[in-house]
Amino acid sequence: MAAYKRPIHRSLVLGSAVFIAFMCFLLSIQAYLTYSRSMYERYDDKLDDILNYVTKQVDLDDLYDCVIKGERSEKYNQFQELLNGMVDEFELFYLYSVFVRDKLMINICSATSAEERAKGEEDMPLLDSSDAYPEDELKKFSAAIAKDEISYFEENSEWGYAYTACKPLQNSTGVHFGILCADISINELHKTVHDYVLYNVILSLGLGLLFGLILIVWLRHNVTGPILALEKSARRFAEKSRNKKKDPKDLVFDAPDINTHNEVESLSIAIAQMSKDMKTYVEDILEAEETVKTAQEEAANMTMLAYKDSLTHVGSKIAYDNAARILEKDVTEKLVTEYGIAMIDLNNLKVINDSYGHANGNTYIAGACHIVCTIFRHSPVFRVGGDEFIVILKNSDYENRKELVETTRNKFQETENDYSREPWERFSVAIGIAEYKPGDTVDAVGKRADEAMYQNKLMMKKART
């Protein structure tokens, strides 16, 4: 069996594996985002309730006075006790109120947990300052103080990951003098999210592998297996058909036994039928070979009829090619020493065809050709294209070539400007001539004539504009 760079079975397996991996990746991201968002929303609700409850219990004007005077009041002490109790009751990481000044974190009131008090720790003094906070963290707290809503951010400290909610403290006059912050540990949240995502990845991977296995087995039975069998039979058929000594009886496709009831089975039947049709076709070709040879001979004879253009009755392109070969030979044998070629191209033929129909376009071609033949009556005229004519100038026409060209231009200018005529009778041509020079080929002379005609056409266009 031939070795392929990309066997279809391997491509399907790799494609399935990539698809499964991609789906697992997407599902993992979706699971992480959805579950973590849900968990953070729960923490937001919990911290919002705590901060709103605390701010409702405290006299913010009294607390503002304590900050300004640097002295604790009775209400401040009650606020301290409230924070100490709530930090244990709600299992908070930390519960505190602060403000920022001169790149320092200034304490207003910070909770002390029961565990800390058992170790002999005391409540942090009012207006106690700390320069241990980095500048970017101080900016976050300063921004939170200026807001009118609760801010949230996540921190990674020496005690672990913490999620912080900050509510601005505002007295009755609208002064923002600090923030109330509640920290909660999210180490468990990260672990829960990671475990949940891992579970989803394993589940997705397992389901994907199961799906991929079922898909590959199904494809092997219904697609790739039958295709491989069909490809093997097709290669055997191709080897037999390449035999130089072909025998139509050998052109038989050995169709494999395929019962998939799908497009592969239909393809196998179609190839088998195609091989039968090919066999019949080859047999017909062999039988018709002699007939074809006869037809080719007849076609060669009919080519002679193509020497005359059916519309204008002047020489055709084939006739010109033959005349050019003869002329080339006569020049080589010194039988002809001088001649010229006039290249004539009809103007406006496409406009006539598009505007007035091809019948009038034919009238335009025939009329223009008649004028050319009348002027160059001693030279052969050939129609070599739809709107192109060539005249081989010899003898008296060659001697009077400049006068004949001028006559041609004047005559066609007269017909073009005669507005009493029908549009398809106002003939217009561009003409260019070239003379034979020693060493020239007929083709070289024709090219110079064509270039001269093209220059004449450009001049005519410029004259019209």
Coordinates of C-alpha atoms in Angstrom, one line a residue:
M1 CA 0.0 0.0 0.0
A2 CA 1.3 3.5 -0.9
A3 CA 2.6 5.6 2.0
Y4 CA 0.8 9.0 2.3
K5 CA 2.0 12.0 4.1
R6 CA -1.5 12.6 5.6
P7 CA -3.5 9.4 5.7
I8 CA -7.2 10.2 6.2
H9 CA -7.5 8.0 9.3
R10 CA -4.6 9.7 11.0
S11 CA -5.9 13.1 10.1
L12 CA -9.3 12.3 11.6
V13 CA -7.6 11.0 14.8
L14 CA -5.5 14.1 15.1
G15 CA -8.4 16.3 14.3
S16 CA -10.5 14.7 17.0
A17 CA -7.7 15.1 19.5
V18 CA -7.2 18.8 18.7
F19 CA -11.0 19.3 18.9
I20 CA -11.2 17.6 22.3
A21 CA -8.2 19.5 23.7
F22 CA -9.7 22.8 22.4
M23 CA -13.1 22.0 23.9
C24 CA -11.5 21.1 27.3
F25 CA -9.6 24.4 27.2
L26 CA -12.7 26.4 26.5
L27 CA -14.8 24.5 29.1
S28 CA -12.1 25.0 31.7
I29 CA -12.0 28.7 31.1
Q30 CA -15.7 28.9 31.2
A31 CA -15.9 26.9 34.4
Y32 CA -13.2 28.9 36.1
L33 CA -14.8 32.3 35.2
T34 CA -18.3 31.2 36.1
Y35 CA -17.5 29.5 39.4
S36 CA -15.0 32.1 40.5
R37 CA -17.5 34.9 39.7
S38 CA -20.2 33.2 41.7
M39 CA -17.9 32.8 44.7
Y40 CA -16.7 36.4 44.6
E41 CA -20.3 37.6 44.4
R42 CA -21.0 35.6 47.6
Y43 CA -18.0 37.3 49.3
D44 CA -19.1 40.7 48.0
D45 CA -22.6 40.2 49.5
K46 CA -21.1 39.1 52.9
L47 CA -18.6 41.9 53.1
D48 CA -21.2 44.5 52.0
D49 CA -23.6 43.4 54.8
I50 CA -20.8 43.6 57.4
L51 CA -19.6 47.1 56.3
N52 CA -23.1 48.5 56.0
Y53 CA -24.0 47.1 59.5
V54 CA -20.9 48.6 61.1
T55 CA -21.3 52.0 59.6
K56 CA -25.0 52.1 60.8
Q57 CA -23.9 51.4 64.3
V58 CA -21.1 54.0 64.6
D59 CA -21.5 57.7 65.0
L60 CA -19.5 59.0 62.1
D61 CA -19.4 62.6 63.3
D62 CA -18.0 61.5 66.7
L63 CA -15.5 59.3 65.0
Y64 CA -14.4 62.2 62.7
D65 CA -13.9 64.4 65.8
C66 CA -11.7 61.7 67.4
V67 CA -9.6 61.6 64.2
I68 CA -9.3 65.4 64.2
K69 CA -8.5 65.7 68.0
G70 CA -6.5 62.5 68.3
E71 CA -8.6 61.5 71.4
R72 CA -10.8 58.5 72.0
S73 CA -14.4 59.1 73.0
E74 CA -16.9 56.8 74.7
K75 CA -18.5 56.1 71.3
Y76 CA -15.1 55.4 69.9
N77 CA -14.6 52.7 72.6
Q78 CA -18.0 51.2 71.7
F79 CA -16.9 51.2 68.1
Q80 CA -13.7 49.4 69.1
E81 CA -15.7 46.7 70.9
L82 CA -18.0 46.3 68.0
L83 CA -15.1 45.7 65.6
N84 CA -13.5 43.2 68.1
G85 CA -16.6 41.2 68.3
M86 CA -17.5 41.2 64.6
V87 CA -14.0 40.1 63.5
D88 CA -14.5 36.8 65.5
E89 CA -18.2 36.4 64.9
F90 CA -17.9 36.5 61.1
E91 CA -14.4 34.8 60.9
L92 CA -12.8 37.8 59.2
F93 CA -9.2 38.1 58.4
Y94 CA -9.2 41.7 59.5
L95 CA -11.6 44.5 60.3
Y96 CA -10.3 48.1 60.4
S97 CA -10.7 51.7 59.5
V98 CA -7.8 53.9 58.2
F99 CA -6.9 56.9 56.2
V100 CA -3.8 57.8 54.1
R101 CA -1.6 60.9 54.7
D102 CA 1.9 61.7 53.6
K103 CA 2.5 58.2 52.2
L104 CA 1.6 56.8 55.6
M105 CA -1.2 54.5 56.6
I106 CA -2.9 56.1 59.7
N107 CA -5.0 53.9 61.9
I108 CA -8.5 55.0 63.0
C109 CA -9.7 51.9 64.7
S110 CA -8.6 48.3 64.1
A111 CA -10.2 45.1 65.5
T112 CA -8.3 42.7 67.7
S113 CA -9.4 39.1 67.5
A114 CA -9.9 36.9 70.6
E115 CA -6.9 34.9 69.7
E116 CA -4.7 38.0 69.5
R117 CA -6.1 39.3 72.8
A118 CA -5.3 35.9 74.4
K119 CA -1.7 36.4 73.3
G120 CA -1.6 39.7 75.1
E121 CA -2.0 42.0 72.1
E122 CA -3.8 45.3 72.7
D123 CA -5.9 47.4 70.4
M124 CA -3.9 49.5 68.0
P125 CA -3.8 53.2 69.2
L126 CA -5.8 55.9 67.4
L127 CA -3.7 57.6 64.7
D128 CA -1.0 55.1 64.9
S129 CA 0.9 55.3 61.6
S130 CA 2.8 52.8 59.4
D131 CA 5.1 53.2 56.5
A132 CA 5.2 49.5 55.7
Y133 CA 2.6 49.8 52.9
P134 CA 3.9 50.1 49.2
E135 CA 3.0 53.1 47.3
D136 CA 0.7 51.3 44.8
E137 CA -1.3 49.9 47.7
L138 CA -1.6 53.4 49.4
K139 CA -3.0 54.7 46.1
K140 CA -5.7 52.0 46.1
F141 CA -6.8 53.0 49.6
S142 CA -6.7 56.7 48.7
A143 CA -8.9 56.0 45.7
A144 CA -11.3 54.0 47.8
I145 CA -11.7 56.9 50.3
A146 CA -12.7 59.3 47.5
K147 CA -15.4 57.1 46.2
D148 CA -19.1 57.1 47.2
E149 CA -19.4 53.3 46.9
I150 CA -17.7 50.1 48.2
S151 CA -14.4 49.2 46.5
Y152 CA -13.0 45.7 46.2
F153 CA -9.5 44.4 45.6
E154 CA -7.5 41.3 46.2
E155 CA -4.1 41.2 48.0
N156 CA -1.4 38.6 48.6
S157 CA 0.2 39.2 52.0
E158 CA 2.5 37.2 54.2
W159 CA -0.7 35.7 55.8
G160 CA -2.0 34.5 52.5
Y161 CA -4.5 35.7 49.9
A162 CA -7.1 38.2 51.2
Y163 CA -10.1 39.8 49.6
T164 CA -10.7 43.3 50.8
A165 CA -13.9 45.5 50.7
C166 CA -13.6 49.2 51.5
K167 CA -16.4 51.5 52.4
P168 CA -15.7 55.3 52.6
L169 CA -16.4 57.0 55.9
Q170 CA -18.3 60.2 55.5
N171 CA -19.5 62.6 58.2
S172 CA -22.7 64.6 58.1
T173 CA -21.0 67.5 56.3
G174 CA -19.9 65.2 53.4
V175 CA -16.2 65.0 54.4
H176 CA -14.6 61.7 53.4
F177 CA -12.1 61.1 56.2
G178 CA -11.3 57.4 56.0
I179 CA -12.5 54.0 55.0
L180 CA -13.8 51.0 56.8
C181 CA -12.2 47.8 55.5
A182 CA -13.0 44.1 55.9
D183 CA -10.6 41.5 54.9
I184 CA -11.5 37.9 54.3
S185 CA -9.2 35.0 53.5
I186 CA -9.7 33.5 50.0
N187 CA -7.1 30.7 50.2
E188 CA -10.0 28.3 50.5
L189 CA -11.8 30.0 47.6
H190 CA -8.8 29.5 45.4
K191 CA -8.5 25.9 46.4
T192 CA -12.2 25.3 45.8
V193 CA -12.2 27.0 42.4
H194 CA -9.1 25.0 41.3
D195 CA -10.6 21.8 42.5
Y196 CA -13.9 22.6 40.7
V197 CA -12.0 23.5 37.4
L198 CA -9.9 20.3 37.7
Y199 CA -13.0 18.2 38.1
N200 CA -14.5 19.9 35.0
V201 CA -11.3 19.3 33.0
I202 CA -11.2 15.7 33.9
L203 CA -14.9 15.2 33.2
S204 CA -14.6 17.1 29.9
L205 CA -11.5 15.1 28.9
G206 CA -13.1 11.8 29.7
L207 CA -16.3 12.6 27.8
G208 CA -14.2 14.0 24.9
L209 CA -12.1 10.8 24.7
L210 CA -15.2 8.6 24.8
F211 CA -16.8 10.7 22.1
G212 CA -13.6 10.7 20.1
L213 CA -13.3 6.9 20.4
I214 CA -16.9 6.3 19.3
L215 CA -16.4 8.8 16.4
I216 CA -13.2 7.1 15.2
V217 CA -14.8 3.6 15.3
W218 CA -17.9 4.9 13.5
L219 CA -15.7 6.7 10.9
R220 CA -13.6 3.6 10.4
H221 CA -16.6 1.5 9.7
N222 CA -18.6 3.9 7.6
V223 CA -16.1 6.3 6.0
T224 CA -12.3 5.6 6.2
G225 CA -12.4 1.8 6.0
P226 CA -14.6 1.9 2.8
I227 CA -12.6 4.7 1.4
L228 CA -9.3 2.8 1.8
A229 CA -10.9 -0.3 0.1
L230 CA -12.2 1.9 -2.7
E231 CA -8.8 3.6 -3.1
K232 CA -7.0 0.2 -3.3
S233 CA -9.4 -0.9 -6.1
A234 CA -9.0 2.4 -7.9
R235 CA -5.2 2.1 -7.9
R236 CA -5.4 -1.4 -9.3
F237 CA -7.7 -0.1 -12.0
A238 CA -5.3 2.8 -12.8
E239 CA -2.4 0.4 -13.1
K240 CA -4.3 -1.7 -15.6
S241 CA -5.4 1.3 -17.6
R242 CA -1.8 2.6 -17.9
N243 CA -0.7 -0.5 -19.8
K244 CA 0.5 0.5 -23.2
K245 CA -0.9 -2.6 -24.8
K246 CA -4.5 -1.8 -23.7
D247 CA -7.1 -4.5 -24.0
P248 CA -10.6 -3.0 -23.4
K249 CA -11.5 -6.3 -21.7
D250 CA -9.0 -5.4 -18.9
L251 CA -10.7 -2.0 -18.2
V252 CA -12.9 -3.5 -15.5
F253 CA -13.1 -2.0 -12.0
D254 CA -13.1 -4.5 -9.2
A255 CA -15.5 -2.8 -6.9
P256 CA -15.0 -3.6 -3.2
D257 CA -17.9 -4.9 -1.1
I258 CA -19.2 -1.7 0.5
N259 CA -22.5 -1.6 2.3
T260 CA -22.4 1.7 4.2
H261 CA -25.6 3.0 2.6
N262 CA -24.1 6.4 2.3
E263 CA -22.1 8.5 -0.2
V264 CA -19.1 6.2 -0.1
E265 CA -21.2 3.2 -1.3
S266 CA -22.7 5.5 -4.0
L267 CA -19.2 6.6 -5.1
S268 CA -18.1 2.9 -5.4
I269 CA -21.1 2.2 -7.6
A270 CA -20.5 5.3 -9.7
I271 CA -16.8 4.3 -10.3
A272 CA -17.8 0.8 -11.3
Q273 CA -20.3 2.2 -13.8
M274 CA -17.7 4.7 -15.0
S275 CA -15.3 1.9 -15.7
K276 CA -17.9 0.0 -17.7
D277 CA -18.7 3.2 -19.7
M278 CA -14.9 3.7 -20.2
K279 CA -14.5 0.2 -21.5
T280 CA -17.4 0.8 -24.0
Y281 CA -15.9 4.1 -25.0
V282 CA -12.4 2.7 -25.7
E283 CA -13.9 -0.1 -27.8
D284 CA -15.8 2.6 -29.8
I285 CA -12.6 4.6 -30.1
L286 CA -10.7 1.7 -31.5
E287 CA -13.5 0.9 -33.9
A288 CA -13.7 4.4 -35.1
E289 CA -9.9 4.9 -35.6
E290 CA -10.0 4.3 -39.3
T291 CA -13.0 6.6 -39.6
V292 CA -11.2 9.3 -37.8
K293 CA -8.2 9.0 -40.2
T294 CA -10.5 9.4 -43.1
A295 CA -12.2 12.4 -41.4
Q296 CA -8.8 14.0 -40.9
E297 CA -8.0 13.7 -44.5
E298 CA -11.3 15.2 -45.5
A299 CA -10.7 18.0 -42.9
A300 CA -7.4 18.7 -44.6
N301 CA -9.1 19.0 -47.9
M302 CA -11.8 21.3 -46.4
T303 CA -9.0 23.6 -45.1
M304 CA -8.6 24.8 -48.7
L305 CA -12.1 26.2 -48.5
A306 CA -10.9 28.4 -45.6
Y307 CA -8.6 30.4 -47.9
K308 CA -11.5 32.8 -48.7
D309 CA -13.2 34.9 -46.2
S310 CA -17.0 34.1 -46.3
L311 CA -18.1 37.7 -45.6
T312 CA -15.9 39.9 -47.7
H313 CA -14.7 37.2 -50.3
V314 CA -11.1 38.4 -49.9
G315 CA -8.3 36.2 -48.7
S316 CA -8.6 34.7 -45.2
K317 CA -6.0 34.6 -42.4
I318 CA -5.0 31.1 -43.7
A319 CA -4.6 32.5 -47.2
Y320 CA -2.4 35.4 -45.9
D321 CA -0.2 33.0 -44.0
N322 CA 0.3 30.9 -47.2
A323 CA 0.9 34.1 -49.2
A324 CA 3.5 35.2 -46.6
R325 CA 5.4 31.9 -46.9
I326 CA 5.4 32.1 -50.7
L327 CA 6.6 35.7 -50.5
E328 CA 9.3 34.8 -48.0
K329 CA 10.5 32.1 -50.4
D330 CA 10.4 34.5 -53.4
V331 CA 12.5 37.0 -51.6
T332 CA 15.0 34.4 -50.5
E333 CA 15.3 33.2 -54.2
K334 CA 15.6 36.9 -55.4
L335 CA 12.4 36.5 -57.4
V336 CA 11.0 39.5 -55.4
T337 CA 13.2 42.4 -54.4
E338 CA 10.7 45.0 -53.3
Y339 CA 7.3 44.9 -51.7
G340 CA 5.3 46.6 -48.9
I341 CA 2.6 45.7 -46.4
A342 CA -0.4 47.9 -45.5
M343 CA -2.1 47.2 -42.2
I344 CA -5.7 48.4 -42.1
D345 CA -7.9 48.4 -38.9
L346 CA -11.6 49.3 -38.8
N347 CA -12.6 51.9 -36.3
N348 CA -15.9 51.9 -34.4
L349 CA -16.8 48.2 -35.3
K350 CA -17.7 47.4 -31.7
V351 CA -19.9 50.5 -31.4
I352 CA -21.8 49.5 -34.6
N353 CA -22.2 45.9 -33.3
D354 CA -23.4 46.9 -29.9
S355 CA -25.6 49.8 -31.0
Y356 CA -27.1 48.5 -34.4
G357 CA -26.6 44.8 -34.3
H358 CA -24.1 42.4 -35.9
A359 CA -25.9 42.3 -39.2
N360 CA -25.2 46.0 -39.7
G361 CA -21.7 45.4 -38.3
N362 CA -21.2 42.9 -41.2
T363 CA -22.4 45.5 -43.6
Y364 CA -19.8 47.9 -42.1
I365 CA -17.0 45.3 -42.6
A366 CA -18.0 44.5 -46.2
G367 CA -18.4 48.1 -47.2
A368 CA -15.0 49.1 -45.8
C369 CA -13.4 46.1 -47.5
H370 CA -14.9 47.1 -50.8
I371 CA -13.3 50.5 -50.6
V372 CA -9.9 48.9 -49.7
C373 CA -10.2 46.5 -52.6
T374 CA -11.2 49.3 -55.0
I375 CA -8.2 51.5 -54.1
F376 CA -5.6 48.6 -53.9
R377 CA -7.0 46.9 -57.0
H378 CA -3.6 45.5 -58.1
S379 CA -2.7 43.9 -54.8
P380 CA -4.1 40.9 -52.8
V381 CA -6.3 41.9 -49.8
F382 CA -6.7 39.6 -46.8
R383 CA -9.0 39.8 -43.8
V384 CA -6.9 38.5 -40.9
G385 CA -9.2 39.4 -38.0
G386 CA -12.7 40.6 -37.3
D387 CA -11.7 44.2 -38.1
E388 CA -8.2 43.8 -39.5
F389 CA -7.1 43.7 -43.1
I390 CA -3.6 43.3 -44.7
V391 CA -2.6 44.3 -48.2
I392 CA 0.6 43.0 -49.8
L393 CA 1.7 45.8 -52.1
K394 CA 3.5 44.8 -55.3
N395 CA 4.3 46.3 -58.7
S396 CA 2.4 49.5 -59.5
D397 CA 0.6 49.5 -56.1
Y398 CA 4.0 49.4 -54.4
E399 CA 5.3 52.2 -56.6
N400 CA 2.3 54.4 -55.9
R401 CA 2.0 53.3 -52.2
K402 CA 2.1 56.7 -50.6
E403 CA -0.5 58.1 -53.0
L404 CA -2.7 55.0 -52.4
V405 CA -2.4 55.4 -48.6
E406 CA -3.3 59.1 -48.8
T407 CA -6.3 58.2 -51.1
T408 CA -7.4 55.6 -48.6
R409 CA -7.3 58.1 -45.7
N410 CA -9.1 60.8 -47.6
K411 CA -11.8 58.3 -48.8
F412 CA -12.5 57.0 -45.4
Q413 CA -12.4 60.4 -43.8
E414 CA -15.0 61.5 -46.4
T415 CA -17.3 58.5 -45.6
E416 CA -16.8 59.0 -41.9
N417 CA -17.9 62.6 -42.0
D418 CA -20.8 62.1 -44.4
Y419 CA -23.7 62.3 -41.9
S420 CA -26.2 61.7 -44.6
R421 CA -25.2 58.0 -44.5
E422 CA -26.4 55.4 -42.0
P423 CA -24.0 55.0 -39.1
W424 CA -22.9 51.6 -40.4
E425 CA -22.1 53.2 -43.8
R426 CA -19.8 55.9 -42.3
F427 CA -16.7 53.8 -42.7
S428 CA -13.5 54.7 -40.8
V429 CA -10.1 53.0 -40.7
A430 CA -6.6 53.5 -39.4
I431 CA -3.8 52.5 -41.9
G432 CA -0.1 52.0 -41.7
I433 CA 2.4 50.8 -44.3
A434 CA 6.0 49.5 -44.2
E435 CA 8.4 48.6 -47.0
Y436 CA 10.7 45.6 -47.2
K437 CA 14.3 46.2 -46.4
P438 CA 17.1 43.7 -47.2
G439 CA 17.3 41.1 -44.4
D440 CA 13.7 41.7 -43.4
T441 CA 11.2 38.8 -42.9
V442 CA 7.6 39.2 -43.9
D443 CA 6.7 39.1 -40.2
A444 CA 9.1 42.0 -39.4
V445 CA 7.6 44.1 -42.2
G446 CA 4.1 43.3 -41.0
K447 CA 5.0 44.4 -37.4
R448 CA 6.3 47.7 -38.7
A449 CA 3.1 48.2 -40.6
D450 CA 1.1 47.4 -37.5
E451 CA 3.1 49.9 -35.5
A452 CA 2.5 52.6 -38.1
M453 CA -1.2 51.7 -38.1
Y454 CA -1.4 52.0 -34.4
Q455 CA 0.3 55.4 -34.4
N456 CA -2.3 56.5 -37.1
K457 CA -5.1 55.3 -34.8
L458 CA -3.7 57.3 -31.9
M459 CA -3.4 60.5 -34.1
M460 CA -7.1 60.0 -35.1
K461 CA -8.2 59.7 -31.5
K462 CA -6.3 62.8 -30.5
A463 CA -7.8 64.7 -33.5
R464 CA -11.3 63.7 -32.4
T465 CA -10.7 65.0 -28.8

